Short mmCIF file of C-alpha atoms and ligand atoms in Angstrom, two decimals:
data_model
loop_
_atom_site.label_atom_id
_atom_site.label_comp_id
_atom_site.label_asym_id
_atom_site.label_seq_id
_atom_site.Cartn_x
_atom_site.Cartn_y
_atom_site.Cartn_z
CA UNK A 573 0.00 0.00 0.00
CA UNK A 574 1.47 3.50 -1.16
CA UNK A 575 1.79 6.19 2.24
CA UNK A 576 -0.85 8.43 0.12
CA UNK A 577 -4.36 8.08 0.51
CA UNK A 578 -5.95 9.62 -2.36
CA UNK A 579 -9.37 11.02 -3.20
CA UNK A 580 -10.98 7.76 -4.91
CA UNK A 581 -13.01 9.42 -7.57
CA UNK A 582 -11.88 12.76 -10.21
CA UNK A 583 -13.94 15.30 -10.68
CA UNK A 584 -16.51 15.98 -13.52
CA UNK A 585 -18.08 18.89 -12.34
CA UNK A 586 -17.24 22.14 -10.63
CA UNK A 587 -19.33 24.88 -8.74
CA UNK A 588 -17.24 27.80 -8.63
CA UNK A 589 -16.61 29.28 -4.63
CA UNK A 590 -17.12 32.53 -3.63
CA UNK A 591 -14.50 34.15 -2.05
CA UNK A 592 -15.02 37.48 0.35
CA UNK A 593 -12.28 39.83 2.04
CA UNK A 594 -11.91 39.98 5.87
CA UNK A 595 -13.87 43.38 6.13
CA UNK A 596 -17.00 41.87 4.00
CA UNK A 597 -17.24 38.90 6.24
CA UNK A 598 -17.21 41.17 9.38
CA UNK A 599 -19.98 43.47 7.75
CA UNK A 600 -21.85 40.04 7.02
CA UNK A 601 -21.33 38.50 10.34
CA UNK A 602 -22.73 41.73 12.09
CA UNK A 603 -25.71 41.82 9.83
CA UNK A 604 -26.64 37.87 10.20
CA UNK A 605 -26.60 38.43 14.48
CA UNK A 606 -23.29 36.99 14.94
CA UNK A 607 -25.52 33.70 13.88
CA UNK A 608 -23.83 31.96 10.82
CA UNK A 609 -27.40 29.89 10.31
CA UNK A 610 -28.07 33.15 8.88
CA UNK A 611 -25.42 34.01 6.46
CA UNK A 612 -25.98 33.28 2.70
CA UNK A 613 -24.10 29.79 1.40
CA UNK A 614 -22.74 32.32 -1.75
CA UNK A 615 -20.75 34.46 1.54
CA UNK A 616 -18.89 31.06 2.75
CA UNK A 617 -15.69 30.05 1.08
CA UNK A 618 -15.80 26.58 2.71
CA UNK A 619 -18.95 25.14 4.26
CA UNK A 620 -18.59 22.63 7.34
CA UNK A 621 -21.93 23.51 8.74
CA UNK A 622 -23.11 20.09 8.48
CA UNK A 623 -22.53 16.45 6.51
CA UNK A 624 -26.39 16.16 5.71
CA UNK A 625 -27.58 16.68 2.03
CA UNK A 626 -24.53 18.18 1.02
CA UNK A 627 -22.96 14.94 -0.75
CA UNK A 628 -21.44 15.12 -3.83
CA UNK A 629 -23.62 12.53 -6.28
CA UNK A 630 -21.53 10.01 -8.17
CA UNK A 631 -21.85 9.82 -12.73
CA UNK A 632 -23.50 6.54 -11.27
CA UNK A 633 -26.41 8.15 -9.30
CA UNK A 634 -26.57 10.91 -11.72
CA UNK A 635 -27.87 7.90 -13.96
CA UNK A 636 -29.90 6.46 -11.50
CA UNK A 637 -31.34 9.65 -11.47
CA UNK A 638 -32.17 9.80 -15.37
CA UNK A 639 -33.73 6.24 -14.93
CA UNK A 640 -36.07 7.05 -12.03
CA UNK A 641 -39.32 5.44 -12.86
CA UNK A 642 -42.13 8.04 -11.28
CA UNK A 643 -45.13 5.79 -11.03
CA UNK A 644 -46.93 6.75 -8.50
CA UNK A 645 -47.65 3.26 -7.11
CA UNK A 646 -44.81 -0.16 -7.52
CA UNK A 647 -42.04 1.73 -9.32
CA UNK A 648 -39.16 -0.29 -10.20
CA UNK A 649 -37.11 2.54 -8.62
CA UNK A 650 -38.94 1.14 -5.02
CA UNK A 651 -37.63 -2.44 -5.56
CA UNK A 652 -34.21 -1.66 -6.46
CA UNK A 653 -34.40 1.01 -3.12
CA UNK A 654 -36.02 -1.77 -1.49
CA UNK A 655 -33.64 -5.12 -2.23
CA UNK A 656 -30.55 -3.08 -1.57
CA UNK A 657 -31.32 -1.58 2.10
CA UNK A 658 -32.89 -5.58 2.71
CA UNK A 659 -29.46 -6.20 2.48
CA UNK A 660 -27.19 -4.56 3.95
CA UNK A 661 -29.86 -4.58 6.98
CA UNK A 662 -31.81 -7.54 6.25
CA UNK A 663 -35.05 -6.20 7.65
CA UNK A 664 -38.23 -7.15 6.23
CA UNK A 665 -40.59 -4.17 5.42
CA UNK A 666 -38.50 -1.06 4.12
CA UNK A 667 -40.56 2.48 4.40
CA UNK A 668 -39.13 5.29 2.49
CA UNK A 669 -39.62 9.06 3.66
CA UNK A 670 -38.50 12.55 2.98
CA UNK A 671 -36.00 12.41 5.47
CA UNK A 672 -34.74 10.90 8.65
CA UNK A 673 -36.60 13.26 11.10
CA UNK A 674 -40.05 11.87 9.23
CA UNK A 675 -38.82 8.84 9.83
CA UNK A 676 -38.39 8.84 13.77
CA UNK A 677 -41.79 11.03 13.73
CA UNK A 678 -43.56 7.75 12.35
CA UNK A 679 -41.55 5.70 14.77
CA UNK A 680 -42.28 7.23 17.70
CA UNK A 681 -45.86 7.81 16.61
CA UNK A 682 -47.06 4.10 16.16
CA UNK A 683 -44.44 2.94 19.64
CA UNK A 684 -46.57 4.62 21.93
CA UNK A 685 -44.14 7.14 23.52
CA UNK A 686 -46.46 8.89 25.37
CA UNK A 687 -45.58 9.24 28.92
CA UNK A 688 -42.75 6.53 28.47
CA UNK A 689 -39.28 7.01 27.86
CA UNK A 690 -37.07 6.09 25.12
CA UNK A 691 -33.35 5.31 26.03
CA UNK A 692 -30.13 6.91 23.61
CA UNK A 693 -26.73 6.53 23.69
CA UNK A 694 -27.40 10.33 23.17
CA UNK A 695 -30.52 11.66 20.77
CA UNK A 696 -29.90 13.58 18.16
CA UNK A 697 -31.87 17.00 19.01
CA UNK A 698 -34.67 16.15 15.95
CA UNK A 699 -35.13 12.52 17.33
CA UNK A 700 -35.09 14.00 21.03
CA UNK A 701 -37.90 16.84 19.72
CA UNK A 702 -39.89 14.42 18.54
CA UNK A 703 -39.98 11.64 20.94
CA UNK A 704 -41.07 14.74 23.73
CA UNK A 705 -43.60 16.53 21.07
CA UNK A 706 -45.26 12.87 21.19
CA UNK A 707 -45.20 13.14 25.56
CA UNK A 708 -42.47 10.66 26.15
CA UNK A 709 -38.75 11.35 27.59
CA UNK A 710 -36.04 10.98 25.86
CA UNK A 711 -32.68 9.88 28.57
CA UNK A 712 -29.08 9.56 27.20
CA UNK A 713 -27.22 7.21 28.58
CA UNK A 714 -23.57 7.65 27.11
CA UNK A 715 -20.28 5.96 28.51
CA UNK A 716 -18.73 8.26 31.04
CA UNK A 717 -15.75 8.86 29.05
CA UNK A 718 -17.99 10.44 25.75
CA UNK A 719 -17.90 13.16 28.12
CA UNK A 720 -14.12 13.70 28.52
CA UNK A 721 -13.08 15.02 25.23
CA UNK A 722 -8.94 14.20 25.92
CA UNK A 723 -10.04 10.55 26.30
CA UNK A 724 -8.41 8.36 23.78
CA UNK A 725 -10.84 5.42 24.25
CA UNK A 726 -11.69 3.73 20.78
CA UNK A 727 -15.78 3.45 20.97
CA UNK A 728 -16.67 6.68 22.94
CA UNK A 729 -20.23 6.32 21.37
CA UNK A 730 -20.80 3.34 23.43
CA UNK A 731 -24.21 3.20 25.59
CA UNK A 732 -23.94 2.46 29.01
CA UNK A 733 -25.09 -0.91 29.91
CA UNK A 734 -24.89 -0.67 33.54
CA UNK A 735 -27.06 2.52 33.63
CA UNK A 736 -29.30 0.57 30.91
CA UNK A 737 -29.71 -2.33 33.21
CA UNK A 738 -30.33 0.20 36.19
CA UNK A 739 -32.97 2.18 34.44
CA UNK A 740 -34.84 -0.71 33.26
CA UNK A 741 -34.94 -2.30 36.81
CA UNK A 742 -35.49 0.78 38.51
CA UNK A 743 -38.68 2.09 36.26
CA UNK A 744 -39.78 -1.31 35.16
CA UNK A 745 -39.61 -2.25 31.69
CA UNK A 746 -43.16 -1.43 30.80
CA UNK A 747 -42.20 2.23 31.42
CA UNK A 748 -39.52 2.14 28.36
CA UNK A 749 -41.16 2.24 24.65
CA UNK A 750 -37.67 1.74 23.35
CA UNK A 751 -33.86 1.95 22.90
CA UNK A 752 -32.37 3.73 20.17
CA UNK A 753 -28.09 3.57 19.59
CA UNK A 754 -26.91 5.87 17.21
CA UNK A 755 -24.29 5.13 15.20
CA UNK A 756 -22.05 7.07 14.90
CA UNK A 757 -22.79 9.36 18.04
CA UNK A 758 -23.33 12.74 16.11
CA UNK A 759 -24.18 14.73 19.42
CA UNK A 760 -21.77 12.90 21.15
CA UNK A 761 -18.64 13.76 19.26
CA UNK A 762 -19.36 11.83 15.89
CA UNK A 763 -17.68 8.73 18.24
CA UNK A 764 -18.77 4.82 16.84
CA UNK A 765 -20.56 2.41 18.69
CA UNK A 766 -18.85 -0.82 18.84
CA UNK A 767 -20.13 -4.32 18.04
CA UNK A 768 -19.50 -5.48 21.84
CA UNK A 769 -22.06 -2.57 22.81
CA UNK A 770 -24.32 -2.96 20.25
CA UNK A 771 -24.30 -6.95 21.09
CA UNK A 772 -24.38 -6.15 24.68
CA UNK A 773 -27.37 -3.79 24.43
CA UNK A 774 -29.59 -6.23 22.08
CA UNK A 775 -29.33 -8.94 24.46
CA UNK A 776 -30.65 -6.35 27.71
CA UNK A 777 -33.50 -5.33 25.22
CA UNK A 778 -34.13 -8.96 24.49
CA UNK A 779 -34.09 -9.88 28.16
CA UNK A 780 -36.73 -6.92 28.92
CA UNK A 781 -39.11 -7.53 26.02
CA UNK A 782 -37.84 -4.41 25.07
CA UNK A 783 -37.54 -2.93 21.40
CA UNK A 784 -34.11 -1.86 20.15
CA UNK A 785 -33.91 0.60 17.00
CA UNK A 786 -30.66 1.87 15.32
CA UNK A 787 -30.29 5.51 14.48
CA UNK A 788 -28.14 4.93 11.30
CA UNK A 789 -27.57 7.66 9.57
CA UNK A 790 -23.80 7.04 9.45
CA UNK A 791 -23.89 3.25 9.80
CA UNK A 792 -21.31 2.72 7.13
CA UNK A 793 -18.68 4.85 9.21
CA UNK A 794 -19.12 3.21 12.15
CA UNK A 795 -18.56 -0.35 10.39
CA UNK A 796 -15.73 0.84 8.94
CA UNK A 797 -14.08 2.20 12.34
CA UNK A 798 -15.52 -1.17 13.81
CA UNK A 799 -13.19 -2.82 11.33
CA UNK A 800 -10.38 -0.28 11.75
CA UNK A 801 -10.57 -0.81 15.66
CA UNK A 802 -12.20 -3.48 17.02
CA UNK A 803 -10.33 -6.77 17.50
CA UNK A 804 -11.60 -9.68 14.92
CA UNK A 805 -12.91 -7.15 12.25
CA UNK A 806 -9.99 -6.60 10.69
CA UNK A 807 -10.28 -8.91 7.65
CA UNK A 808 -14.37 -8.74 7.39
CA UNK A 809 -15.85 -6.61 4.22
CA UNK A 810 -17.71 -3.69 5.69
CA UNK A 811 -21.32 -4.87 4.38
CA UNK A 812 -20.64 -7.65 6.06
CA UNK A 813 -20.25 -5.79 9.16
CA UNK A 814 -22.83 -3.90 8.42
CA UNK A 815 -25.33 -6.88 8.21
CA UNK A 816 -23.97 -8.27 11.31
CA UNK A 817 -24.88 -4.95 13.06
CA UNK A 818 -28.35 -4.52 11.61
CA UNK A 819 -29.02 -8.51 12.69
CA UNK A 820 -28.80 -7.02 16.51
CA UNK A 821 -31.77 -4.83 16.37
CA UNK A 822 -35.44 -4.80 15.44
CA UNK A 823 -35.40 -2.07 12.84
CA UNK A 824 -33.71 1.50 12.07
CA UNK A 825 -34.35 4.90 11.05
CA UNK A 826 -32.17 6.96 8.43
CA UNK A 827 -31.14 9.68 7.31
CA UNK A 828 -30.12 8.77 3.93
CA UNK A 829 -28.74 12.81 3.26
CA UNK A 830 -25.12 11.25 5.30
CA UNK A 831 -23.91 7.67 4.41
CA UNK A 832 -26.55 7.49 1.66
CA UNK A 833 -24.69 9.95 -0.27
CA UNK A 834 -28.36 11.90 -1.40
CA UNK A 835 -29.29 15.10 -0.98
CA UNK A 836 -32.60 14.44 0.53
CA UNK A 837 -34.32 10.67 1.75
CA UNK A 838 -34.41 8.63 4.64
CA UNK A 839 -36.38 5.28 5.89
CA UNK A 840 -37.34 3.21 8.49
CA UNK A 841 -36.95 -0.41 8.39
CA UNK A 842 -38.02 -3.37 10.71
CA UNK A 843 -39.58 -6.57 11.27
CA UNK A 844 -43.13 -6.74 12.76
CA UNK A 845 -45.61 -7.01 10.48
CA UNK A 846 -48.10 -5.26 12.69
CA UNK A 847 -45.70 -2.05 13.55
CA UNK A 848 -45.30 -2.27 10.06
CA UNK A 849 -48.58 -2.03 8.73
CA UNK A 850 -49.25 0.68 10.97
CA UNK A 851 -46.27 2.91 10.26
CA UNK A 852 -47.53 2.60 5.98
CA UNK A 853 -50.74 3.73 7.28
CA UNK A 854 -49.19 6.37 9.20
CA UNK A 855 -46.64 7.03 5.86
CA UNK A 856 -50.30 7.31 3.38
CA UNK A 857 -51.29 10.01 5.92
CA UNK A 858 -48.20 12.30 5.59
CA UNK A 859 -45.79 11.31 3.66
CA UNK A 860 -47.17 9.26 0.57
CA UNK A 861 -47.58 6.40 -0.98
CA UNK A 862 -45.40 3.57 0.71
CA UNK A 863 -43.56 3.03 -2.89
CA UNK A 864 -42.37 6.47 -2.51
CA UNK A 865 -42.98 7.81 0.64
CA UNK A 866 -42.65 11.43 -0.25
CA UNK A 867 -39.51 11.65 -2.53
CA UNK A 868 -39.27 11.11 -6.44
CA UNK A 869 -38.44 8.14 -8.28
CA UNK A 870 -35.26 9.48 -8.77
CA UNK A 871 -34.46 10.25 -5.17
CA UNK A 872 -34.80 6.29 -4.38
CA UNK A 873 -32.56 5.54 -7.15
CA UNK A 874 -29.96 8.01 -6.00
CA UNK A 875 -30.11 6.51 -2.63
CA UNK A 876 -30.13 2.90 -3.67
CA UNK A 877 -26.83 3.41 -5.68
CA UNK A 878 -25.44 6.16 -3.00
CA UNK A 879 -25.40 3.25 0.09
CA UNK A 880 -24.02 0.97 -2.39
CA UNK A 881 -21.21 3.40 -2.68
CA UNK A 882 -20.75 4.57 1.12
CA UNK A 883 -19.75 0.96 1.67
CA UNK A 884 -16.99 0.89 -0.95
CA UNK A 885 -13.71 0.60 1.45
CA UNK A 886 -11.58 3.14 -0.88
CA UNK A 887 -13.63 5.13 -0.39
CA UNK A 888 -14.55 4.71 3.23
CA UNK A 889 -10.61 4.80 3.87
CA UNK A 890 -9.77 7.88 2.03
CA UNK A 891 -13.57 9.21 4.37
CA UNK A 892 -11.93 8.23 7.66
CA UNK A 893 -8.35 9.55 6.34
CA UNK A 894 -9.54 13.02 5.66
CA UNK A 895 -11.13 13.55 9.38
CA UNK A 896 -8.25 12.19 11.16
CA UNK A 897 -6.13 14.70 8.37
CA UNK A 898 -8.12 17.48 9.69
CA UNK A 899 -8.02 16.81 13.30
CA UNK A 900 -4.28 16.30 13.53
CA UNK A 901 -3.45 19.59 11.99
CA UNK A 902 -5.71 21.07 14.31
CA UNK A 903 -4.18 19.43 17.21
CA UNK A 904 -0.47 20.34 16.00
CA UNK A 905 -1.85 23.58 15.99
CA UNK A 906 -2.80 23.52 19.21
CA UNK A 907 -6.46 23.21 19.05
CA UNK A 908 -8.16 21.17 21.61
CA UNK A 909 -10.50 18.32 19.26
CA UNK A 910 -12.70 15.37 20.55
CA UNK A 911 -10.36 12.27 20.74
CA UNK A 912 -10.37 9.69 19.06
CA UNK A 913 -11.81 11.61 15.56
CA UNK A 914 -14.84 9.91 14.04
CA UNK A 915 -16.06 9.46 10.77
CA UNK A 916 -17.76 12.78 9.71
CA UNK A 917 -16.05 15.76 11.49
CA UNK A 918 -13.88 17.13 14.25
CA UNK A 919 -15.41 18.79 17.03
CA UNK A 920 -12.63 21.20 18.93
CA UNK A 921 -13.07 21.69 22.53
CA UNK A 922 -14.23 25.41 22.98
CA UNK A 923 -14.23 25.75 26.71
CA UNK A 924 -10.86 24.15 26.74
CA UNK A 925 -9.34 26.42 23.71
CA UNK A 926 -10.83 29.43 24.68
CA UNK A 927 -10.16 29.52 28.83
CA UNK A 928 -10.59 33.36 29.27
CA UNK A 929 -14.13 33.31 27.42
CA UNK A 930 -16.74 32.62 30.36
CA UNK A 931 -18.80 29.66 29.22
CA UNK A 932 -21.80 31.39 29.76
CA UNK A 933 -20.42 33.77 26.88
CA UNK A 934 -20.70 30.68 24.26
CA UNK A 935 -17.03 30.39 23.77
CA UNK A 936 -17.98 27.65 21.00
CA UNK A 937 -20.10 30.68 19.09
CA UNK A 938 -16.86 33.03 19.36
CA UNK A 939 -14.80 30.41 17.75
CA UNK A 940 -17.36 30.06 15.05
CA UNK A 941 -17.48 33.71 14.39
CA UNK A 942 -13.56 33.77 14.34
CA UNK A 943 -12.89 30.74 11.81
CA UNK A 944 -15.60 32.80 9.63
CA UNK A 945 -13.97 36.05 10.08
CA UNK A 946 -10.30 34.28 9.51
CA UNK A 947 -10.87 32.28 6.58
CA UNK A 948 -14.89 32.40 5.59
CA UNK A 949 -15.20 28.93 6.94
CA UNK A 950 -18.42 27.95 8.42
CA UNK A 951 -18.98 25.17 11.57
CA UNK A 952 -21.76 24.91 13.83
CA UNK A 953 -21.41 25.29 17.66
CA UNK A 954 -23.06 22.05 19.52
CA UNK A 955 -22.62 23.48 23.26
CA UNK A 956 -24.01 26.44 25.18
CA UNK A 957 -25.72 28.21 22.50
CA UNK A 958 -27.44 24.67 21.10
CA UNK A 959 -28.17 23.10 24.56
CA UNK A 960 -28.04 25.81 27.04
CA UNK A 961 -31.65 26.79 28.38
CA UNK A 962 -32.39 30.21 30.58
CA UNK A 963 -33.80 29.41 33.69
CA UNK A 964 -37.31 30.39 33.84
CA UNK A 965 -36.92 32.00 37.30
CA UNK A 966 -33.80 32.76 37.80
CA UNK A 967 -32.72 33.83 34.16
CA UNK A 968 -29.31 32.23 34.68
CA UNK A 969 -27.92 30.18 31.81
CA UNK A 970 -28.31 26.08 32.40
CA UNK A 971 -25.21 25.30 30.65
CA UNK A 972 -24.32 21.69 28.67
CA UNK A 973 -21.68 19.44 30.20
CA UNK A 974 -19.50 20.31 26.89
CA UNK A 975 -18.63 23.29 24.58
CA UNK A 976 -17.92 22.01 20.68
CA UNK A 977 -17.43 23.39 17.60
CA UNK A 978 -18.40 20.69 15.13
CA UNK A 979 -16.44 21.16 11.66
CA UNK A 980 -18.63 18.34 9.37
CA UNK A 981 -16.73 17.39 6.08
CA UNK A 982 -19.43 16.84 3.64
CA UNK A 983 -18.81 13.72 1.95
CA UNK A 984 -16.75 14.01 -1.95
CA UNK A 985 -16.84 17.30 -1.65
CA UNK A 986 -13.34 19.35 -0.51
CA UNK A 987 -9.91 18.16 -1.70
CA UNK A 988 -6.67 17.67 0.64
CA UNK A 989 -6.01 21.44 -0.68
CA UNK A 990 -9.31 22.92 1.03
CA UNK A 991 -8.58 20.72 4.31
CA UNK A 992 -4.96 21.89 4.15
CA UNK A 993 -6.88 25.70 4.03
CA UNK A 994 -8.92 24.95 7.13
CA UNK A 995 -6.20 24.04 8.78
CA UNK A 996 -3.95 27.24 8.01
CA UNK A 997 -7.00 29.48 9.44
CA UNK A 998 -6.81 27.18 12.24
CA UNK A 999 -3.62 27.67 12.87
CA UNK A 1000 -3.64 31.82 12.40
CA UNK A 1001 -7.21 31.40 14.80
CA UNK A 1002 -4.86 29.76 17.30
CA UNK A 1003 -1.99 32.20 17.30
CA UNK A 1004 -4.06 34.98 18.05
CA UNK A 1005 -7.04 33.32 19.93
CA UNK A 1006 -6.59 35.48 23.40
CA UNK A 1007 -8.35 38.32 21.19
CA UNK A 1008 -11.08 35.85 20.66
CA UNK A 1009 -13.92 37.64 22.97
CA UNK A 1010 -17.38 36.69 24.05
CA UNK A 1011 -20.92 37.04 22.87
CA UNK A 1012 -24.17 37.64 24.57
CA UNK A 1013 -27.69 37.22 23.43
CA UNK A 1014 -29.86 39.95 22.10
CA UNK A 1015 -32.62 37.57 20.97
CA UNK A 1016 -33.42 33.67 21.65
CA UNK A 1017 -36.66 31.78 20.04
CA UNK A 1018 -38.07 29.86 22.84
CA UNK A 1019 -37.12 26.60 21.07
CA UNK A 1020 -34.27 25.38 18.71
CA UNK A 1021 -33.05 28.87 19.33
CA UNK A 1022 -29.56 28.24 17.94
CA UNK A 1023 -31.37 28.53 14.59
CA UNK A 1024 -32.04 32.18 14.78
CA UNK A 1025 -30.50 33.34 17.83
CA UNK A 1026 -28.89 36.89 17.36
CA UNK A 1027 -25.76 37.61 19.41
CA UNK A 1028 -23.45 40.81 19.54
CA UNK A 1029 -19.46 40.62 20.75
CA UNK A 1030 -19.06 41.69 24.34
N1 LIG B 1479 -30.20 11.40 13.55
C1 LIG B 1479 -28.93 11.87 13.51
C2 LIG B 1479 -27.87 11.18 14.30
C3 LIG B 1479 -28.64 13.02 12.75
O1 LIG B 1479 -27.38 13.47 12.73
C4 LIG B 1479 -29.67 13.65 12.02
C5 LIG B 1479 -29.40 14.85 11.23
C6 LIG B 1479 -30.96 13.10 12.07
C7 LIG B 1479 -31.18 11.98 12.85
C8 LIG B 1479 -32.12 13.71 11.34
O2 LIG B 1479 -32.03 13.49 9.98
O3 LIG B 1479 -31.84 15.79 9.01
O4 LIG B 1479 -32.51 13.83 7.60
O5 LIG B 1479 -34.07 14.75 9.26
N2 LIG B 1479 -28.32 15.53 11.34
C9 LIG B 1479 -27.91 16.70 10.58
C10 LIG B 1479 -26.61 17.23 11.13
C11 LIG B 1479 -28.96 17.73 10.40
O6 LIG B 1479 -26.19 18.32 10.74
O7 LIG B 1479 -25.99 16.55 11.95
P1 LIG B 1479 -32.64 14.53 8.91
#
């Protein structure tokens, strides 16, 4: 094997980026509320705001796309959707919907979550939103070291079976509609879930009577770190993996916008033919017609060939190559990051990079504004100004155990010469980062209020 891990693919078409000077990105910034949600894609130079829907499609599902059949009811572009998510997760009835938060919402809405709770390595905040719209409570239960960022452990997505155990005895396992895992642990630091866990978990479920569901948007990243780092994967193809995975649980939801290289599409998979029948029902309502389940003929054909692809191993390798790239220059640089890196971005640690911002001024924010001012580079914070909550009578900020900046790589997009970019504004951001100052809030929605939060420097 050469030292070189290349991109796997060449390039066949080009969308020009924009670039801006330092003084229009600080006029920008000050006109979008110190909120990059609300700055215009055209202003950023390179976009890490997020690894979902922003894939770059393949000649292959470009062609899938020509040959979507749009018949309302039985298109062939169903069955070929169909037989290839049957097997990779070898589940019996395959729903299709618009995305994966439609999915969960159908979930959750034929499991009876009200007034039970539902059990997470750690929700993702859609899938946490609507498990408590429906009246249920939605408890994370990560491994105590997902929580310390320096901690080298391989499977920091794990769930905690001890606390699972606990939780079960202590409410009864009536109380508990189900157990999700999510793999990999997007709120959690993008960390996998390993096949000991997930093994470990499905036998506690089984035990209880107790439904387990996997959250897989980025299943095919977590196989492939299963088979980079757990012992006895080594030599076993990453469908294979992937199959062994699925064969734990009774069904999934997914996003198919991450490792099913689309730009929009999800499902939900499973077993029981009465869940089943109800969650079609449930799909006729809102989403359409359970051949198509609210996306195009030529959506399910994009998918079907896109999770074909997200398995391919050059490709996953050169995938995992360019986040652990990324993260090491940031860490030579001196920049904090979540350790071990995972399969979609680097998260730094805010609170740890920026010491002299007050956590209660959303150090992660600053750091946003900064790499935007820097370099027109665009992350999301997932700390203080995602999490954090005002307490009602006090007023005093309820802060979140950590303080990230998530950098997502969208998947075939960048080149080594736009990481190698990111990680020269890194380094300049860290030179000069005790000038890095705080933010307050000048307006907050009373929900999801990282969205369209406004914020001014202090
Ligand atoms: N579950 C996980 C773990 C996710 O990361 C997401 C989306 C969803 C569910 C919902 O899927 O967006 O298709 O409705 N994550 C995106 C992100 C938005 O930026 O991490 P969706």
């Amino acid at each position: 094997m050469t030292k070189t891990i290349i991109e796997p693919f060449k390039i066949k078409m080009v969308e020009p980026l924009h670039l801006t000077s330092e003084t229009e990105r600080k006029e920008i910034l000050e006109n979008a509320g110190y909120n990059l949600f609300l700055v215009k894609a055209q202003d950023i130079l390179i976009d890490l705001l997020t690894d979902s829907g922003t894939s770059a499609m393949s000649s292959e599902q470009w062609a899938g796309m020509m040959r979507g059949d749009e018949s309302y009811a039985g298109a062939s572009s169903f069955y070929r959707f169909e037989e290839v998510i049957r097997s990779i997760t070898g589940f019996r009835y395959i729903i299709p919907t618009h995305q994966g938060r439609a999915a969960e919402r159908i979930l959750f809405g034929t499991m009876n979550v009200k007034d039970k709770f539902v059990l997470n390595n750690t929700h993702f905040d859609t899938t946490r939103a609507n498990i408590e719209y429906l009246g249920g409570t939605a408890v994370d239960i990560p491994v105590p070291e997902a929580l310390v960022p320096s901690d080298e452990s391989p499977f920091k997505g794990n769930m905690d079976v001890q606390k699972l155990k606990s939780f079960i005895q202590e409410k009864g396992e009536k109380e508990i509609a189900l157990v999700m895992l999510t793999i990999t642990n997007n709120s959690g630091g993008g960390q996998p879930v390993s096949m000991e866990n997930i093994k470990e978990v499905s036998a506690v479920c089984k035990n209880s009577r107790i439904p387990l569901f996997i959250d897989a948007c980025r299943f095919a990243e977590n196989c492939y770190l299963i088979k980079e780092r757990e012992h006895g994967y080594s030599s076993r193809s990453v469908k294979s993996i992937a199959q062994e995975l699925f064969s734990y649980a009774d069904g999934c939801t997914m996003s198919a916008k991450k490792d099913g290289l689309a730009n929009i599409g999800g499902f939900l998979a499973l077993n029981d033919d009465k869940l089943a029948q109800q969650e079609k029902n449930l799909l006729i309502l809102t989403e359409g017609f359970p051949t198509y389940g609210g996306l195009a003929g030529r959506d399910l054909e994009a998918i079907a060939q896109g999770l074909e692809e997200a398995l391919d191993e050059d490709y996953l390798n050169y995938r995992i190559a360019s986040i652990r790239y990324l993260q090491k220059g940031f860490e030579k640089a001196g920049i904090p990051t979540v350790k071990p890196p995972g399969g979609h971005a680097v998260y730094i640690d805010s609170r740890a990079f920026l010491p002299h911002v007050p956590p209660e001024q959303f150090p992660g924010q600053a750091l946003v504004c900064e790499l935007y001012i820097q370099g027109g580079i665009r992350a999301v914070e997932v700390g203080a100004l995602m999490f954090g909550k005002k307490d009602r009578r006090t007023g005093i900020e309820i802060l979140p155990a950590l303080d990230l900046v998530r950098l997502a790589v969208p998947r075939r997009v960048y080149t080594q010469s736009h990481i190698d970019y990111v990680i020269e504004i890194g380094e300049k951001v860290a030179k000069e980062k005790e000038k890095i100052q705080g933010l307050k809030l000048v307006y907050e929605a009373p929900f999801l209020r990282h969205f369209t939060a406004r914020l001014l420097p202090i």
